[in-house]
Short mmCIF file of C-alpha atoms and ligand atoms in Angstrom, two decimals:
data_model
loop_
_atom_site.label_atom_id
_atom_site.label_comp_id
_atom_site.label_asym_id
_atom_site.label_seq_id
_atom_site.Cartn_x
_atom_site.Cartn_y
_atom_site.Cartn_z
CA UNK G 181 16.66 19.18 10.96
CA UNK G 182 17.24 19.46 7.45
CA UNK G 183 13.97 19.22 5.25
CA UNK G 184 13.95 16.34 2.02
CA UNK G 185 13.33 17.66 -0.90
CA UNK G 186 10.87 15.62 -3.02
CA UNK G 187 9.70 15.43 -6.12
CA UNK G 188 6.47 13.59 -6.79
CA UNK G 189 6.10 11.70 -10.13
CA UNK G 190 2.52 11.27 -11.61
CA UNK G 191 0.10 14.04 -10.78
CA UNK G 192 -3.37 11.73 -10.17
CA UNK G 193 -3.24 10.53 -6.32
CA UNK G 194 0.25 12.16 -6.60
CA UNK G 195 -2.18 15.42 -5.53
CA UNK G 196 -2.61 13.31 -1.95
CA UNK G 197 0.75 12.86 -1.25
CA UNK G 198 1.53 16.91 -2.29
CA UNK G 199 -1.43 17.69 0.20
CA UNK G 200 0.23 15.44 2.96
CA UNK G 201 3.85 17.13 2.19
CA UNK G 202 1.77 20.65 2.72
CA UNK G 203 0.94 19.52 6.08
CA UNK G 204 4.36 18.72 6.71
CA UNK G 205 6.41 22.12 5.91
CA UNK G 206 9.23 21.28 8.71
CA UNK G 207 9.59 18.00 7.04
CA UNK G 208 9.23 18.37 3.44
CA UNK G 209 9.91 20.76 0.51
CA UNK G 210 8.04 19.97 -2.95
CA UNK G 211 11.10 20.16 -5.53
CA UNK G 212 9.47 19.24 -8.55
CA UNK G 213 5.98 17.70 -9.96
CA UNK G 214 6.72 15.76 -12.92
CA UNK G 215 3.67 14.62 -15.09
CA UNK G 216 3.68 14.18 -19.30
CA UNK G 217 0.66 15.69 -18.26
CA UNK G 218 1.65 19.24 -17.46
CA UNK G 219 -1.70 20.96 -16.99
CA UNK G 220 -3.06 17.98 -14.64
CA UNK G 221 0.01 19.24 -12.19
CA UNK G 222 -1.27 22.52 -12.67
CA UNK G 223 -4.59 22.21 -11.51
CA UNK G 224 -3.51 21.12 -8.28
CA UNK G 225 -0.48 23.24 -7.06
CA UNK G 226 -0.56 26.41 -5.22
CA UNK G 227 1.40 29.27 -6.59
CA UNK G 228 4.47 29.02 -5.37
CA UNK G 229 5.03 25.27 -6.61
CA UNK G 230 3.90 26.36 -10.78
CA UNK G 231 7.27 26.87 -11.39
CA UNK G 232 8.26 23.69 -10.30
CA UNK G 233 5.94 21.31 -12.87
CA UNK G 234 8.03 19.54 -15.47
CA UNK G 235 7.38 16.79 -18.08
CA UNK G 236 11.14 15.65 -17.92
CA UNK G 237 11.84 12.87 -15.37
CA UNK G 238 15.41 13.17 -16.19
CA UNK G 239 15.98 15.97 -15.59
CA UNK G 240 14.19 15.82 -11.80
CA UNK G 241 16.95 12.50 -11.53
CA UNK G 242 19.55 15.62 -12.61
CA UNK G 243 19.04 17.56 -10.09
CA UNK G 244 21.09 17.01 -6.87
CA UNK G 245 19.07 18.93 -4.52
CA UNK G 246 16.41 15.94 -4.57
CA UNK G 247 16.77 12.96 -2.32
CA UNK G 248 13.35 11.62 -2.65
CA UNK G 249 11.75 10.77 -5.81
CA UNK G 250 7.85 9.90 -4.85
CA UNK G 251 6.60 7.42 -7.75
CA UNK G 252 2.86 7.98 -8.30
CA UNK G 253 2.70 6.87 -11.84
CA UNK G 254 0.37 3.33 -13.13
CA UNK G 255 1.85 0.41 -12.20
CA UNK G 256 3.47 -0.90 -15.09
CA UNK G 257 6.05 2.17 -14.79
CA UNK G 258 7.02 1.38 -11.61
CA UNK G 259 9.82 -1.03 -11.64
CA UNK G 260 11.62 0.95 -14.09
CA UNK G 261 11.32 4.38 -12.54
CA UNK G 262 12.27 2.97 -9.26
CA UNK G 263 15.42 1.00 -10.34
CA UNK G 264 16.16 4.53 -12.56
CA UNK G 265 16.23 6.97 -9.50
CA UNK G 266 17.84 4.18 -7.02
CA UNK G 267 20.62 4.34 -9.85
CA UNK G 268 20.88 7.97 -9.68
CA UNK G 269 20.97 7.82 -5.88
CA UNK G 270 17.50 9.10 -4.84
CA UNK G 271 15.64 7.40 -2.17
CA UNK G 272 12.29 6.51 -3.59
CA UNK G 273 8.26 6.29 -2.64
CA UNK G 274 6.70 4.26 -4.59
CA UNK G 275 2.91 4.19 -4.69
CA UNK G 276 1.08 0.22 -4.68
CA UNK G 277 2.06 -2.15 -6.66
CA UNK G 278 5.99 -1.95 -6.31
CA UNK G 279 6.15 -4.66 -9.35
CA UNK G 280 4.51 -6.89 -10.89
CA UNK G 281 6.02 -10.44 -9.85
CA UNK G 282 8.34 -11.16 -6.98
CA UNK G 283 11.22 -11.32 -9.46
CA UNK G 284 11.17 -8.15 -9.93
CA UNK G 285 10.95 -7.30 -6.38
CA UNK G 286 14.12 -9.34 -5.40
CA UNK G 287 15.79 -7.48 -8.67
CA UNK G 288 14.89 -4.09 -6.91
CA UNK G 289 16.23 -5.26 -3.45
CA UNK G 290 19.16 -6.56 -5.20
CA UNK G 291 19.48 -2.76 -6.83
CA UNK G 292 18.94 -1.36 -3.09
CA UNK G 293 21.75 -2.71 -1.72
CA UNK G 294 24.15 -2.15 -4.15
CA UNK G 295 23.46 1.72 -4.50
CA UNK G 296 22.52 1.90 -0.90
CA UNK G 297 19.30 3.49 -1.67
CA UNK G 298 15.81 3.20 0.38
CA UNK G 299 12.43 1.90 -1.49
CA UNK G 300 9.47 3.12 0.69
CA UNK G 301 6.47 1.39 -0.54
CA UNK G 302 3.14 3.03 0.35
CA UNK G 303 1.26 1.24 2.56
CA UNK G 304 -0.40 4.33 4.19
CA UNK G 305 -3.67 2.23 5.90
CA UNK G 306 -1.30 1.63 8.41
CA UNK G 307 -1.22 4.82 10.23
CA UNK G 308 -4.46 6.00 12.14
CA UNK G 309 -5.72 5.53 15.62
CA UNK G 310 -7.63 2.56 15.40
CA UNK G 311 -4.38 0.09 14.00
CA UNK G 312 -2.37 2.05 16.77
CA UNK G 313 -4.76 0.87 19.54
CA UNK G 314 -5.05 -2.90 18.07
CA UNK G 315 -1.40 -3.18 17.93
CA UNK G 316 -1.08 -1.95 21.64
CA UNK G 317 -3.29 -4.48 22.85
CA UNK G 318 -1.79 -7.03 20.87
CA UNK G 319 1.77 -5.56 22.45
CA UNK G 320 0.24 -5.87 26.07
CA UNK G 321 -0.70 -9.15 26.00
CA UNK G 322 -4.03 -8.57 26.33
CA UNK G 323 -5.00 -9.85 22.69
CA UNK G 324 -3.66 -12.68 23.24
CA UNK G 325 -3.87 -15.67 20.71
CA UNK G 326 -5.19 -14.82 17.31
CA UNK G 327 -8.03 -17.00 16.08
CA UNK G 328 -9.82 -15.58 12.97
CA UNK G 329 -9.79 -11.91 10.69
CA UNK G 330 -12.70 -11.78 8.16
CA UNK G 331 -11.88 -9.00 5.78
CA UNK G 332 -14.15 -6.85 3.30
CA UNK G 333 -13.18 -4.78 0.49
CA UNK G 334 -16.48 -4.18 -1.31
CA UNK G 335 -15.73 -0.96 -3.70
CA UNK G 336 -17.86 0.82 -6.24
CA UNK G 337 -16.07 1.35 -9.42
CA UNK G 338 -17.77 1.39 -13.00
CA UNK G 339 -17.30 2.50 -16.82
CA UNK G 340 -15.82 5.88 -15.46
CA UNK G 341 -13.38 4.74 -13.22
CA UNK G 342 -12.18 2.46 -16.46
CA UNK G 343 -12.08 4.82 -18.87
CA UNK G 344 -8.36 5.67 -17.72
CA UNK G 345 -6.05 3.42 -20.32
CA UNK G 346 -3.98 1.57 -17.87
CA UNK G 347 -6.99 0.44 -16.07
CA UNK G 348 -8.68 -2.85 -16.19
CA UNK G 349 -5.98 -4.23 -18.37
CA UNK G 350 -3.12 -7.03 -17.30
CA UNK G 351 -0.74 -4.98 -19.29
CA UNK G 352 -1.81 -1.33 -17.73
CA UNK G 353 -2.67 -2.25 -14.28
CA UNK G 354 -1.09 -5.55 -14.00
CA UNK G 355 -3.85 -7.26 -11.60
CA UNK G 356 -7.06 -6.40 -10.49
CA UNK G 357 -8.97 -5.85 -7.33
CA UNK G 358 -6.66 -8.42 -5.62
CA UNK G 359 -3.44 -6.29 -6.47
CA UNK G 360 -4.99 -2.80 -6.84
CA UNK G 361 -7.78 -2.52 -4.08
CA UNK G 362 -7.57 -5.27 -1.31
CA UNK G 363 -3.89 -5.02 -1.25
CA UNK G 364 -3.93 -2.66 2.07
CA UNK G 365 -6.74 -4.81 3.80
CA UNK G 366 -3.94 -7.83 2.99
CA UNK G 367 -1.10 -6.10 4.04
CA UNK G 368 -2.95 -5.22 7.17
CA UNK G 369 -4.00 -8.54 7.65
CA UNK G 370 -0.23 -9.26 7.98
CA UNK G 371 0.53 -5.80 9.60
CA UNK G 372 -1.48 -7.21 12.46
CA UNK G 373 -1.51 -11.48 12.33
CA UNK G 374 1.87 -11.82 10.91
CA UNK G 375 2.56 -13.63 7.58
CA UNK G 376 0.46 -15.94 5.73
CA UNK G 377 1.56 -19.40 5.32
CA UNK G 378 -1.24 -20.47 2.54
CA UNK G 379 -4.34 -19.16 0.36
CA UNK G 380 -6.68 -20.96 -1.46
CA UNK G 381 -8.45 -18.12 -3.88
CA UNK G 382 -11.35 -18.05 -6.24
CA UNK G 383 -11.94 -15.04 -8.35
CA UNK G 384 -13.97 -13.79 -10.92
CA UNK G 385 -14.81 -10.66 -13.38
CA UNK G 386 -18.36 -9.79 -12.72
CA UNK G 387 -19.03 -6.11 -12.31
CA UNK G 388 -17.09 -4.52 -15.23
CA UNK G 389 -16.40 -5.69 -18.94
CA UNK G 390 -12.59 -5.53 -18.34
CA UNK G 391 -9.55 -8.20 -18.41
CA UNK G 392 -8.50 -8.36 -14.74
CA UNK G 393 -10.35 -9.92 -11.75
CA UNK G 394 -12.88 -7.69 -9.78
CA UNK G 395 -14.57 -10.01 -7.96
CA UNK G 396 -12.36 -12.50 -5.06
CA UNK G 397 -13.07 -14.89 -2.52
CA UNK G 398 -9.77 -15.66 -0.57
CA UNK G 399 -9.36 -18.28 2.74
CA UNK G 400 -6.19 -17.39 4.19
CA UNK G 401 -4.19 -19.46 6.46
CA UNK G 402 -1.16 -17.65 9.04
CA UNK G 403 1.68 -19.23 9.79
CA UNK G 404 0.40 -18.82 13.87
CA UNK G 405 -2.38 -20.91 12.89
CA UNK G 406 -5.07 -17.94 12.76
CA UNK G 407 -7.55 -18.20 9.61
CA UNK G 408 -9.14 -15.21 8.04
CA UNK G 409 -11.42 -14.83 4.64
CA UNK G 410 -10.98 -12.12 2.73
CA UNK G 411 -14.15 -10.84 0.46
CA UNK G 412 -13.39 -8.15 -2.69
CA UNK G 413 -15.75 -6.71 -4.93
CA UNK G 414 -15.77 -3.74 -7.12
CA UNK G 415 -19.35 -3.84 -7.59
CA UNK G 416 -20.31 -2.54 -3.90
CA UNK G 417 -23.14 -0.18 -3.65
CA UNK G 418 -20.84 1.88 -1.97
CA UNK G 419 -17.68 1.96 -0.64
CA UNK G 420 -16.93 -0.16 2.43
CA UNK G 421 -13.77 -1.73 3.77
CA UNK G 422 -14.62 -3.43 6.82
CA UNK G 423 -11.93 -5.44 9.04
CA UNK G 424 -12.81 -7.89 12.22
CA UNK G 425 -9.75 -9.17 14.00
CA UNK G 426 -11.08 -12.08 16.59
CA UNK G 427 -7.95 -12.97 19.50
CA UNK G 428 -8.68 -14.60 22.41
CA UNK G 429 -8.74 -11.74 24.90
CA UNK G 430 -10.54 -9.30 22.38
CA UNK G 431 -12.66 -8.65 19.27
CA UNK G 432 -11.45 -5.98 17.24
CA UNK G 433 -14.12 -4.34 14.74
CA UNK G 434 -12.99 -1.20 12.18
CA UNK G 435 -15.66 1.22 11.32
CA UNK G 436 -16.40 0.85 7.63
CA UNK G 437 -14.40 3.82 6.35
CA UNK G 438 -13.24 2.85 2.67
CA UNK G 439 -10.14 4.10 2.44
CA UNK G 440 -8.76 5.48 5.68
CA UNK G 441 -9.66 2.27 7.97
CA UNK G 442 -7.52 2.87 10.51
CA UNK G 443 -8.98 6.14 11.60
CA UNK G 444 -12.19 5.06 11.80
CA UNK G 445 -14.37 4.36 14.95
CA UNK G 446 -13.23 1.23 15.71
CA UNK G 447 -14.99 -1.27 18.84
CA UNK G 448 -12.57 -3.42 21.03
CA UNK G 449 -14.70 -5.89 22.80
CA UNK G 450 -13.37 -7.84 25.67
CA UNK G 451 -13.16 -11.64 26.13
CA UNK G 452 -13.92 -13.08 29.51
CA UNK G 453 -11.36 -13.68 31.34
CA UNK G 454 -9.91 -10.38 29.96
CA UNK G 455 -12.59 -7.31 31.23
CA UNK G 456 -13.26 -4.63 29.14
CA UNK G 457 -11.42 -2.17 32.29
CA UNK G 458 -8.51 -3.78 31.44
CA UNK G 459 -8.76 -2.90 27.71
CA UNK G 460 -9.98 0.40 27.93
CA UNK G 461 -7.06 1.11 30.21
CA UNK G 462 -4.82 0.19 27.25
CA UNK G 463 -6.71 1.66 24.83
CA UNK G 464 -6.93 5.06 26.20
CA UNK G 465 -3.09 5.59 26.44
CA UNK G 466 -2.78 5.40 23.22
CA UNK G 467 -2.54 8.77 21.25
CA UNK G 468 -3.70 9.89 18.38
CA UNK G 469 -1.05 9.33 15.51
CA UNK G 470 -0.64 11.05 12.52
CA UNK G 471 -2.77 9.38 9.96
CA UNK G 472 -2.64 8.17 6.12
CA UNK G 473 -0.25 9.54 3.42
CA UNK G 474 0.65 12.01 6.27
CA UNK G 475 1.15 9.17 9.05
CA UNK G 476 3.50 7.32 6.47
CA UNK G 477 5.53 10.19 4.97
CA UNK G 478 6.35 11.59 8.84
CA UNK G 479 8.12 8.00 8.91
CA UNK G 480 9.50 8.26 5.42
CA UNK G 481 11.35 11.45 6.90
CA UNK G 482 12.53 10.07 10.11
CA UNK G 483 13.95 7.22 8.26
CA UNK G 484 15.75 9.41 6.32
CA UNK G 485 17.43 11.76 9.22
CA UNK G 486 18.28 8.45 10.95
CA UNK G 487 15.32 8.81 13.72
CA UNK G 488 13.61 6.10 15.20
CA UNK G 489 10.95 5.20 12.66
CA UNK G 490 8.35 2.94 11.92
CA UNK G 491 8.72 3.06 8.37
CA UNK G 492 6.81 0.45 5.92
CA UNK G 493 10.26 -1.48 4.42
CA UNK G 494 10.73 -3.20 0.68
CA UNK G 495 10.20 -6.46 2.57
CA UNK G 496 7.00 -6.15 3.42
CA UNK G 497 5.86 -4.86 -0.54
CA UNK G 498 7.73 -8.05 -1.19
CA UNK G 499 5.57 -10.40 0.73
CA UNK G 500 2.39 -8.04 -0.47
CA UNK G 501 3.45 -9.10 -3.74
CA UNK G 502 4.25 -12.95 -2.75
CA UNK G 503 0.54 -13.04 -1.46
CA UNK G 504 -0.75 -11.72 -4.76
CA UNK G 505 0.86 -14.03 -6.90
CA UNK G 506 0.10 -17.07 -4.57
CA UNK G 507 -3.85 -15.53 -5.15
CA UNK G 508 -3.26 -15.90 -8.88
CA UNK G 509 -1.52 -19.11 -8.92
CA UNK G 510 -4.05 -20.61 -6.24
CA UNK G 511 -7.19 -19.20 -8.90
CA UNK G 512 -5.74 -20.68 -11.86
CA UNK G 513 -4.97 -24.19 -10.33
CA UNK G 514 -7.94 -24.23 -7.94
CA UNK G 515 -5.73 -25.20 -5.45
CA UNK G 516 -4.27 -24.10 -1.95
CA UNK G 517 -0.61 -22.29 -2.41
CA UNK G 518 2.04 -22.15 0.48
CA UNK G 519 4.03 -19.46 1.07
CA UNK G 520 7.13 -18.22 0.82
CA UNK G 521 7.26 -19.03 -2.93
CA UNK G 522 9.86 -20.32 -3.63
CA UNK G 523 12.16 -19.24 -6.88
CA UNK G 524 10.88 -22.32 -9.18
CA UNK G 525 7.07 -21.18 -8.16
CA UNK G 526 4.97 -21.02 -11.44
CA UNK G 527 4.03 -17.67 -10.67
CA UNK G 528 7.69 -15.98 -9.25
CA UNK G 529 8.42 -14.70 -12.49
CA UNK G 530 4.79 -12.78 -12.59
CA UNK G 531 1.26 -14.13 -12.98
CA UNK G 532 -0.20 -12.61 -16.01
CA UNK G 533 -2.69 -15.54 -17.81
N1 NAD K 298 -2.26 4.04 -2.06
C1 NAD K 298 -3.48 4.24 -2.53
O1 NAD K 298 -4.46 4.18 -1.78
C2 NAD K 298 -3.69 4.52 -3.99
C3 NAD K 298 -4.86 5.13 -4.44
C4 NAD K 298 -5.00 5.41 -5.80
C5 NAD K 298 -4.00 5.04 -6.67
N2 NAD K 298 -2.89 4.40 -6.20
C6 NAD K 298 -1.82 3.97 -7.12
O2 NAD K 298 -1.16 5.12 -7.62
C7 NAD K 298 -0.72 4.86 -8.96
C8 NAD K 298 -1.26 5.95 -9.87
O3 NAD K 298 -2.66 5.87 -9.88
P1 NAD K 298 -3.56 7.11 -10.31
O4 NAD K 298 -4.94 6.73 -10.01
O5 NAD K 298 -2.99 8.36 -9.75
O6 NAD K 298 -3.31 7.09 -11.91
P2 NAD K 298 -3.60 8.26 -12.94
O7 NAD K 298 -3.60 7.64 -14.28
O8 NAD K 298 -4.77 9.07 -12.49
O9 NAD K 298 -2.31 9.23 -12.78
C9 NAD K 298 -1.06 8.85 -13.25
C10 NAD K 298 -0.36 10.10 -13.82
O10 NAD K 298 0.93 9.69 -14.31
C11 NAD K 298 1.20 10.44 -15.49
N3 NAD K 298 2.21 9.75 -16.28
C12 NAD K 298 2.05 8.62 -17.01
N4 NAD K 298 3.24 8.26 -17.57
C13 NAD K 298 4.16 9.18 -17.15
C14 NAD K 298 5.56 9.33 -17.37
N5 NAD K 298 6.24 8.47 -18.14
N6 NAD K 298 6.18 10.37 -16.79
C15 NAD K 298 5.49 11.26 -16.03
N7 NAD K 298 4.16 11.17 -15.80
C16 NAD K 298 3.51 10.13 -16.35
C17 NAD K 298 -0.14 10.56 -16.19
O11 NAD K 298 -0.17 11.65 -17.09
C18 NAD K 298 -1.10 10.73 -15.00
O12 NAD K 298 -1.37 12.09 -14.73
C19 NAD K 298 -1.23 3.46 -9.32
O13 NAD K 298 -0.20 2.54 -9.14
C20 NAD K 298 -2.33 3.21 -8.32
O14 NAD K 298 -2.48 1.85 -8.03
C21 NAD K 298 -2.72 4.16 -4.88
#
């Protein structure tokens, strides 16, 4: 099958997704890197991408032989590069957050459909062995009704980590540890319980001097009636994301792996009447997918050749993004906010202060 050419935009975590396209040499062929940065490209390629590195994004949109433009730049670029290579009929990747309000999202669908183009947002906690077994006992049965998640995203990050511009800043990054570090437990949360119907949210900047959030509280309501909390810091004493999924049948505990949760040792503890045979049993038929950026860009390519795929959709960024703002709106009226959000919501156009 033929391979997709792809050229990755943004050379910081845009080095993970070239590793994960090496792995993937049947699948994928690295067209371009494009950074303003040329040298930070450079550091990272082997030899026979140098030739490829380029400064000029245009000119990567030029060039027929790409179909996939992979977006890996700071957030407040991404709308516009997106909407830029959907109009010059690339499919697109683009890295967490795909906007920053809902508006924006809708505008992007509404850009999708008319040039037919794909927007694959990365959600790449997704894919590992641990989510793959949860989801097959929740497709058994043997899960059964979902009662509570409790969520933590307790992250280290200090004056270092915001010495990067964009960072820490409403303008730069757009949010903060709500949008730019619990957004995978969240869209796991949903990956797994289904969508969220309300939030109540209290946050707070405690850890760093910056303008955005890095401290939340969040109670979460799903529209099955399940409840979950969800805890973020960025003042952990070391990185942890930790994820306990309570259904009637079975308790579902991740290891506490920051940033690769589904791959890591996970427990699945029976509930009486359900034995722990009968979840084992499940559990052990399940294989061993491929995992993170790899896991997500082996669906990216079967989406694209037409395969049977489980690939994460614009939809789903969409109601990442719906969550977010509800957790802003929520914070700054101290009240709980339903979902979907409607057009008229305070915070549908965006939810900078
Ligand atoms: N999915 C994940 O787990 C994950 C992890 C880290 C970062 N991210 C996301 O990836 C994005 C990038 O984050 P990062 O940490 O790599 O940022 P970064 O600042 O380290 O890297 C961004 C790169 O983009 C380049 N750049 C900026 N403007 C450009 C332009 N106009 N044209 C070409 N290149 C340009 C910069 O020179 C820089 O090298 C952010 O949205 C971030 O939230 C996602």
């Amino acid at each position: 099958m033929k391979k997709v050419k792809v050229a990755i935009i943004g050379a910081g975590i845009g080095q993970k997704h070239y590793i994960a396209y090496q792995q993937l040499p049947e699948m994928y062929d690295v067209a371009a890197i494009c950074d303003v940065n040329r040298a930070r490209a450079q550091a990272f390629v082997d030899d026979a991408h140098l030739s490829r590195i380029t400064d000029d994004f245009d000119a990567v949109l030029a060039d027929p032989e790409v179909e996939l433009i992979d977006i890996c730049l700071p957030p407040h670029l991404h709308f516009d590069f997106t909407a830029r290579a959907m109009r010059a009929g690339k499919d697109v990747i683009c890295e967490k957050p795909l906007a920053n309000s809902v508006a924006d999202v809708d505008r992007l669908i509404a850009i999708s459909t008319e040039t037919g183009r794909t927007v694959f947002p990365v959600f790449q906690y997704r894919f590992g062995k641990g989510i793959s077994q949860l989801r097959a006992l929740i497709d058994s049965g043997l899960a059964g009704r979902p009662f509570v998640a409790s969520l933590e995203t307790h992250w280290n990050r200090g004056a270092d980590y915001y010495s990067v511009d964009w960072r820490g800043t409403w303008q730069g990054e757009q949010g903060g540890a709500v949008l730019g570090h619990a957004i995978h437990a969240h869209d796991l949360l949903t990956f797994i319980m289904g969508p969220v119907s309300s939030v109540f949210a209290r946050v707070a900047t405690r850890v760093n001097d910056i303008e955005v959030e890095d401290c939340a509280a969040l109670a979460i309501a799903l529209e099955n009636g399940a409840l979950a909390t969800s805890s973020v810091t960025l003042g952990g004493s070391t990185d942890t994301s930790r994820l306990r999924f309570c259904f009637a049948g079975v308790t579902a505990e991740s290891g506490s792996e920051p940033y690769r949760p589904a791959e890591g040792e996970w427990t699945f503890t029976a509930r009486a009447p359900v034995t722990q045979d009968q979840v084992d049993a499940v559990l052990a038929k399940v294989d061993t997918p491929p995992a993170g950026q790899v896991g997500f860009a082996v669906e990216v390519f079967r989406a694209m050749r037409g395969l049977e795929t489980a690939f994460v959709n614009i939809e789903e960024a969409r109601r990442s993004i719906e969550f977010v703002s509800a957790v802003y709106e929520s914070a700054k009226s101290e009240l709980p906010v339903s979902l979907p959000m409607q057009e008229n919501a305070p915070t549908y156009q965006g939810w900078w202060p």
